[in-house]
């Protein structure tokens, strides 16, 4: 194994190559198709006088899952009629959530953007004028060309929402303009990225709990083993259904005998049915994980063989864990030490075992060390890349996962410009395994007037992701030109965009789901409403203007032979290029249905984890690194460490006296996906108003009744939501929803669809963790009191 490969490198030399940034190991290498499954039906057929199209849902509007769906359309007009879950799809096996079932109200919603438009008045006035596609694209070309040539390509930023089918396109689009700066609005990129970056740097790839989703045969695969124990840590998967994971798989496993440990401040349905519920204080996850590690090591419950052969820094990890007493852990976390011991023993004595973790890990300033501590639990117990354990995802059929946002940056941007990515020098983890700009620094750049142009693609940042909302709102007024692509008007578009272009829904467009382990086609076959175009086609057509501009390509030093950034004649040719490593064409993929490759367990023993083909892991030491050599080189603590939230009972006792409740944000429902779907009648009927969960005894002390509108307030701001009284939350905590705006209200300034009224992010700060990842979004302080009648 290679030892200390980074020891002789300078800090700023690490992470500069494409190989180091290969977030998806195995991309470009053709994999063998698992021959045990192929979809039994054609991708399109006729039934009861309707055309049925088999497709996948992984684009706006939609979530992270990529569920298999059957779309029924009119034979004559091509219009959407209905959709149903595909019972033959191995992933969701016919199940669908309310968002898909209500999709017809999205497709034909009267407020859909159907034509390109340009701003007719001042920004925020809500006045728009219909224009042609040619005018929209030519305007974008001229403005972004002017800005890039005048101020430099790095003065253009691309903003996008959460990872879905168009994220790779957003990154490539801004690369076309000559810029390396693509990102989301979220402070500390605190949505899976703290965990993901940690895994890339110390594990050599992404890991996820194995509940048979790697196999098309699912629970019937003879190689899969049901976990004996799972920890659901910091998420509510039966509601949120995180990436490549459907929450009901946990209950399926429980029916098969799997024990459940819940690490969760709230008493969710799963927590209530868990064998052990560790109801911790928000933001103390690292202390709890280190406490469990301490028990496992002190009681000699760890896997000696795996630790000795395949890990680096175990002795240092053990020493760090032993610095804590269980009495200290109990005082810090509010979890009785007897429960901590019982949970550690149950997990360590279960083989296999795994962890289903969620955003609570990321949404604290210590998101990265927290992830390191939790990951160490499954590693010291030998549950790595074994059936039913924590398993490596891979490039699906050799196709690079486009959600990395890097499809183009190494081909289209020269090295000098790559180093102008915001945060490249200050936060080196943003250049190792990832290619995104650092959002908190980007906000400062925008406030300073350094950002001259912005491309926004299906992102409603100021209503959903931005902390210190008014800072982002005011900053987004400063760029000279902003173009947006979306399905509906949003507060973000209304407040700052100059051009808006209509995008197709997943039922109308072609695309590719190349995320995590299986590869599938989004086979939109319905007639597009209005003049909407697919994300890909909008990007491809705009790129043609730049590709034909030799002067521009010379001026920005486009690498030789890469002047044509989108050299494909149709969008399907783009998808042919993307899926080429799989051996399929796009239309062959449509016909086959989701493609699974045969999962190989214990890849590290077989030389399948490293580019050199040697046993071990794709890390600097060739081992799993409890003690991170990269963190040490970057100047960070190389071991998991405890850091209290920046605002909390321990760090700010004076504020705690004034604001005595700990606030958890981001509580999910099945009605919406982040800020989407608020204008859909059926879904809004399910959740008509934003709600905040309050313990009944807490509410009684505050004279708050069920359904009351209440103010949630701290030293940064306030918003109002409806009180939902429930024993689900701790007496010292509340849980509030995010992403709320009101499409039924006036969209012009100053109201902007009421995006401030219930926006919980007004109480949160743009303040990332030490590594640049993580932010205290689920563990801050507040107080709650009833709204006065005149305030409603």
PDB file of N, CA and C in Angstrom, residues 587-639:
ATOM      1  N   UNK A 587     -31.234   5.658 -26.599  1.00  0.00           N
ATOM      2  CA  UNK A 587     -32.474   4.955 -26.934  1.00  0.00           C
ATOM      3  C   UNK A 587     -32.412   3.481 -26.533  1.00  0.00           C
ATOM      4  N   UNK A 588     -31.243   2.888 -26.551  1.00  0.00           N
ATOM      5  CA  UNK A 588     -31.111   1.517 -26.048  1.00  0.00           C
ATOM      6  C   UNK A 588     -31.347   1.480 -24.542  1.00  0.00           C
ATOM      7  N   UNK A 589     -30.906   2.528 -23.860  1.00  0.00           N
ATOM      8  CA  UNK A 589     -31.144   2.622 -22.421  1.00  0.00           C
ATOM      9  C   UNK A 589     -32.639   2.773 -22.134  1.00  0.00           C
ATOM     10  N   UNK A 590     -33.328   3.570 -22.936  1.00  0.00           N
ATOM     11  CA  UNK A 590     -34.770   3.706 -22.788  1.00  0.00           C
ATOM     12  C   UNK A 590     -35.455   2.352 -22.908  1.00  0.00           C
ATOM     13  N   UNK A 591     -35.009   1.581 -23.855  1.00  0.00           N
ATOM     14  CA  UNK A 591     -35.633   0.283 -24.115  1.00  0.00           C
ATOM     15  C   UNK A 591     -35.329  -0.716 -22.998  1.00  0.00           C
ATOM     16  N   UNK A 592     -34.098  -0.710 -22.521  1.00  0.00           N
ATOM     17  CA  UNK A 592     -33.697  -1.690 -21.510  1.00  0.00           C
ATOM     18  C   UNK A 592     -34.381  -1.459 -20.177  1.00  0.00           C
ATOM     19  N   UNK A 593     -34.590  -0.199 -19.824  1.00  0.00           N
ATOM     20  CA  UNK A 593     -35.041   0.118 -18.479  1.00  0.00           C
ATOM     21  C   UNK A 593     -33.829   0.312 -17.582  1.00  0.00           C
ATOM     22  N   UNK A 594     -34.034   0.597 -16.296  1.00  0.00           N
ATOM     23  CA  UNK A 594     -32.891   0.823 -15.410  1.00  0.00           C
ATOM     24  C   UNK A 594     -31.855  -0.286 -15.544  1.00  0.00           C
ATOM     25  N   UNK A 595     -30.591   0.111 -15.677  1.00  0.00           N
ATOM     26  CA  UNK A 595     -29.508  -0.854 -15.862  1.00  0.00           C
ATOM     27  C   UNK A 595     -28.728  -0.970 -14.557  1.00  0.00           C
ATOM     28  N   UNK A 596     -28.621  -2.176 -14.068  1.00  0.00           N
ATOM     29  CA  UNK A 596     -27.852  -2.460 -12.858  1.00  0.00           C
ATOM     30  C   UNK A 596     -26.600  -3.236 -13.243  1.00  0.00           C
ATOM     31  N   UNK A 597     -25.479  -2.888 -12.617  1.00  0.00           N
ATOM     32  CA  UNK A 597     -24.292  -3.702 -12.769  1.00  0.00           C
ATOM     33  C   UNK A 597     -24.200  -4.633 -11.565  1.00  0.00           C
ATOM     34  N   UNK A 598     -23.516  -5.720 -11.716  1.00  0.00           N
ATOM     35  CA  UNK A 598     -23.416  -6.703 -10.630  1.00  0.00           C
ATOM     36  C   UNK A 598     -22.585  -6.104  -9.506  1.00  0.00           C
ATOM     37  N   UNK A 599     -23.150  -6.083  -8.303  1.00  0.00           N
ATOM     38  CA  UNK A 599     -22.413  -5.508  -7.190  1.00  0.00           C
ATOM     39  C   UNK A 599     -21.368  -6.501  -6.688  1.00  0.00           C
ATOM     40  N   UNK A 600     -20.163  -5.995  -6.451  1.00  0.00           N
ATOM     41  CA  UNK A 600     -19.069  -6.807  -5.920  1.00  0.00           C
ATOM     42  C   UNK A 600     -18.757  -6.310  -4.514  1.00  0.00           C
ATOM     43  N   UNK A 601     -18.901  -7.169  -3.530  1.00  0.00           N
ATOM     44  CA  UNK A 601     -18.596  -6.806  -2.156  1.00  0.00           C
ATOM     45  C   UNK A 601     -17.098  -6.961  -1.885  1.00  0.00           C
ATOM     46  N   UNK A 602     -16.630  -6.306  -0.859  1.00  0.00           N
ATOM     47  CA  UNK A 602     -15.225  -6.311  -0.434  1.00  0.00           C
ATOM     48  C   UNK A 602     -14.288  -6.004  -1.602  1.00  0.00           C
ATOM     49  N   UNK A 603     -14.616  -4.940  -2.294  1.00  0.00           N
ATOM     50  CA  UNK A 603     -13.801  -4.548  -3.455  1.00  0.00           C
ATOM     51  C   UNK A 603     -12.364  -4.232  -3.064  1.00  0.00           C
ATOM     52  N   UNK A 604     -12.176  -3.768  -1.837  1.00  0.00           N
ATOM     53  CA  UNK A 604     -10.830  -3.399  -1.397  1.00  0.00           C
ATOM     54  C   UNK A 604      -9.888  -4.595  -1.354  1.00  0.00           C
ATOM     55  N   UNK A 605     -10.426  -5.799  -1.211  1.00  0.00           N
ATOM     56  CA  UNK A 605      -9.581  -6.994  -1.227  1.00  0.00           C
ATOM     57  C   UNK A 605      -9.187  -7.410  -2.636  1.00  0.00           C
ATOM     58  N   UNK A 606      -9.946  -6.929  -3.619  1.00  0.00           N
ATOM     59  CA  UNK A 606      -9.796  -7.400  -4.998  1.00  0.00           C
ATOM     60  C   UNK A 606      -9.129  -6.387  -5.910  1.00  0.00           C
ATOM     61  N   UNK A 607      -8.645  -5.285  -5.359  1.00  0.00           N
ATOM     62  CA  UNK A 607      -7.993  -4.269  -6.177  1.00  0.00           C
ATOM     63  C   UNK A 607      -8.957  -3.472  -7.035  1.00  0.00           C
ATOM     64  N   UNK A 608     -10.213  -3.356  -6.594  1.00  0.00           N
ATOM     65  CA  UNK A 608     -11.224  -2.670  -7.389  1.00  0.00           C
ATOM     66  C   UNK A 608     -11.523  -1.259  -6.880  1.00  0.00           C
ATOM     67  N   UNK A 609     -10.756  -0.812  -5.887  1.00  0.00           N
ATOM     68  CA  UNK A 609     -11.019   0.499  -5.312  1.00  0.00           C
ATOM     69  C   UNK A 609      -9.976   1.542  -5.696  1.00  0.00           C
ATOM     70  N   UNK A 610      -8.871   1.089  -6.275  1.00  0.00           N
ATOM     71  CA  UNK A 610      -7.756   2.002  -6.530  1.00  0.00           C
ATOM     72  C   UNK A 610      -7.430   2.049  -8.023  1.00  0.00           C
ATOM     73  N   UNK A 611      -7.002   3.192  -8.530  1.00  0.00           N
ATOM     74  CA  UNK A 611      -6.623   3.281  -9.946  1.00  0.00           C
ATOM     75  C   UNK A 611      -5.476   2.355 -10.324  1.00  0.00           C
ATOM     76  N   UNK A 612      -4.583   2.043  -9.358  1.00  0.00           N
ATOM     77  CA  UNK A 612      -3.448   1.180  -9.683  1.00  0.00           C
ATOM     78  C   UNK A 612      -3.775  -0.300  -9.595  1.00  0.00           C
ATOM     79  N   UNK A 613      -5.029  -0.632  -9.238  1.00  0.00           N
ATOM     80  CA  UNK A 613      -5.434  -2.029  -9.202  1.00  0.00           C
ATOM     81  C   UNK A 613      -4.915  -2.805  -8.011  1.00  0.00           C
ATOM     82  N   UNK A 614      -4.306  -2.107  -7.052  1.00  0.00           N
ATOM     83  CA  UNK A 614      -3.792  -2.777  -5.861  1.00  0.00           C
ATOM     84  C   UNK A 614      -4.886  -2.895  -4.804  1.00  0.00           C
ATOM     85  N   UNK A 615      -4.747  -3.856  -3.887  1.00  0.00           N
ATOM     86  CA  UNK A 615      -5.703  -3.930  -2.780  1.00  0.00           C
ATOM     87  C   UNK A 615      -5.663  -2.651  -1.954  1.00  0.00           C
ATOM     88  N   UNK A 616      -6.768  -2.359  -1.283  1.00  0.00           N
ATOM     89  CA  UNK A 616      -6.830  -1.175  -0.443  1.00  0.00           C
ATOM     90  C   UNK A 616      -7.833  -0.164  -0.949  1.00  0.00           C
ATOM     91  N   UNK A 617      -7.661   1.070  -0.514  1.00  0.00           N
ATOM     92  CA  UNK A 617      -8.644   2.111  -0.759  1.00  0.00           C
ATOM     93  C   UNK A 617      -7.996   3.288  -1.482  1.00  0.00           C
ATOM     94  N   UNK A 618      -8.813   4.059  -2.170  1.00  0.00           N
ATOM     95  CA  UNK A 618      -8.315   5.183  -2.957  1.00  0.00           C
ATOM     96  C   UNK A 618      -8.114   6.407  -2.059  1.00  0.00           C
ATOM     97  N   UNK A 619      -7.203   6.248  -1.093  1.00  0.00           N
ATOM     98  CA  UNK A 619      -6.844   7.312  -0.159  1.00  0.00           C
ATOM     99  C   UNK A 619      -5.330   7.466  -0.177  1.00  0.00           C
ATOM    100  N   UNK A 620      -4.800   8.541   0.389  1.00  0.00           N
ATOM    101  CA  UNK A 620      -3.345   8.726   0.377  1.00  0.00           C
ATOM    102  C   UNK A 620      -2.560   7.567   0.987  1.00  0.00           C
ATOM    103  N   UNK A 621      -3.087   6.937   2.032  1.00  0.00           N
ATOM    104  CA  UNK A 621      -2.367   5.829   2.662  1.00  0.00           C
ATOM    105  C   UNK A 621      -2.781   4.469   2.126  1.00  0.00           C
ATOM    106  N   UNK A 622      -3.802   4.442   1.282  1.00  0.00           N
ATOM    107  CA  UNK A 622      -4.316   3.162   0.798  1.00  0.00           C
ATOM    108  C   UNK A 622      -5.208   2.472   1.800  1.00  0.00           C
ATOM    109  N   UNK A 623      -5.442   3.103   2.927  1.00  0.00           N
ATOM    110  CA  UNK A 623      -6.283   2.540   3.980  1.00  0.00           C
ATOM    111  C   UNK A 623      -7.421   3.506   4.312  1.00  0.00           C
ATOM    112  N   UNK A 624      -8.398   3.007   5.047  1.00  0.00           N
ATOM    113  CA  UNK A 624      -9.386   3.901   5.640  1.00  0.00           C
ATOM    114  C   UNK A 624      -8.654   4.756   6.669  1.00  0.00           C
ATOM    115  N   UNK A 625      -8.842   6.061   6.590  1.00  0.00           N
ATOM    116  CA  UNK A 625      -8.069   6.949   7.445  1.00  0.00           C
ATOM    117  C   UNK A 625      -8.917   7.527   8.581  1.00  0.00           C
ATOM    118  N   UNK A 626      -8.793   6.930   9.771  1.00  0.00           N
ATOM    119  CA  UNK A 626      -9.372   7.571  10.952  1.00  0.00           C
ATOM    120  C   UNK A 626      -8.624   8.871  11.234  1.00  0.00           C
ATOM    121  N   UNK A 627      -7.307   8.827  11.007  1.00  0.00           N
ATOM    122  CA  UNK A 627      -6.441   9.998  11.125  1.00  0.00           C
ATOM    123  C   UNK A 627      -6.164  10.452   9.696  1.00  0.00           C
ATOM    124  N   UNK A 628      -6.777  11.553   9.290  1.00  0.00           N
ATOM    125  CA  UNK A 628      -6.730  11.965   7.890  1.00  0.00           C
ATOM    126  C   UNK A 628      -5.432  12.699   7.572  1.00  0.00           C
ATOM    127  N   UNK A 629      -4.655  12.113   6.676  1.00  0.00           N
ATOM    128  CA  UNK A 629      -3.415  12.764   6.253  1.00  0.00           C
ATOM    129  C   UNK A 629      -3.706  14.026   5.450  1.00  0.00           C
ATOM    130  N   UNK A 630      -4.817  14.043   4.743  1.00  0.00           N
ATOM    131  CA  UNK A 630      -5.186  15.238   3.991  1.00  0.00           C
ATOM    132  C   UNK A 630      -5.622  16.358   4.930  1.00  0.00           C
ATOM    133  N   UNK A 631      -6.413  16.037   5.931  1.00  0.00           N
ATOM    134  CA  UNK A 631      -6.818  17.061   6.893  1.00  0.00           C
ATOM    135  C   UNK A 631      -5.588  17.674   7.560  1.00  0.00           C
ATOM    136  N   UNK A 632      -4.646  16.833   7.915  1.00  0.00           N
ATOM    137  CA  UNK A 632      -3.431  17.325   8.550  1.00  0.00           C
ATOM    138  C   UNK A 632      -2.688  18.273   7.620  1.00  0.00           C
ATOM    139  N   UNK A 633      -2.592  17.909   6.350  1.00  0.00           N
ATOM    140  CA  UNK A 633      -1.910  18.756   5.378  1.00  0.00           C
ATOM    141  C   UNK A 633      -2.649  20.075   5.189  1.00  0.00           C
ATOM    142  N   UNK A 634      -3.974  20.042   5.250  1.00  0.00           N
ATOM    143  CA  UNK A 634      -4.765  21.251   5.047  1.00  0.00           C
ATOM    144  C   UNK A 634      -4.816  22.129   6.300  1.00  0.00           C
ATOM    145  N   UNK A 635      -4.271  21.647   7.407  1.00  0.00           N
ATOM    146  CA  UNK A 635      -4.259  22.438   8.631  1.00  0.00           C
ATOM    147  C   UNK A 635      -5.467  22.218   9.523  1.00  0.00           C
ATOM    148  N   UNK A 636      -6.214  21.141   9.300  1.00  0.00           N
ATOM    149  CA  UNK A 636      -7.368  20.817  10.120  1.00  0.00           C
ATOM    150  C   UNK A 636      -7.006  19.711  11.106  1.00  0.00           C
ATOM    151  N   UNK A 637      -7.813  19.571  12.139  1.00  0.00           N
ATOM    152  CA  UNK A 637      -7.633  18.461  13.070  1.00  0.00           C
ATOM    153  C   UNK A 637      -7.845  17.165  12.292  1.00  0.00           C
ATOM    154  N   UNK A 638      -6.876  16.260  12.289  1.00  0.00           N
ATOM    155  CA  UNK A 638      -7.009  15.044  11.476  1.00  0.00           C
ATOM    156  C   UNK A 638      -7.932  13.996  12.071  1.00  0.00           C
ATOM    157  N   UNK A 639      -8.426  14.215  13.285  1.00  0.00           N
ATOM    158  CA  UNK A 639      -9.303  13.266  13.964  1.00  0.00           C
ATOM    159  C   UNK A 639     -10.670  13.895  14.227  1.00  0.00           C
TER     160      UNK A 639
END
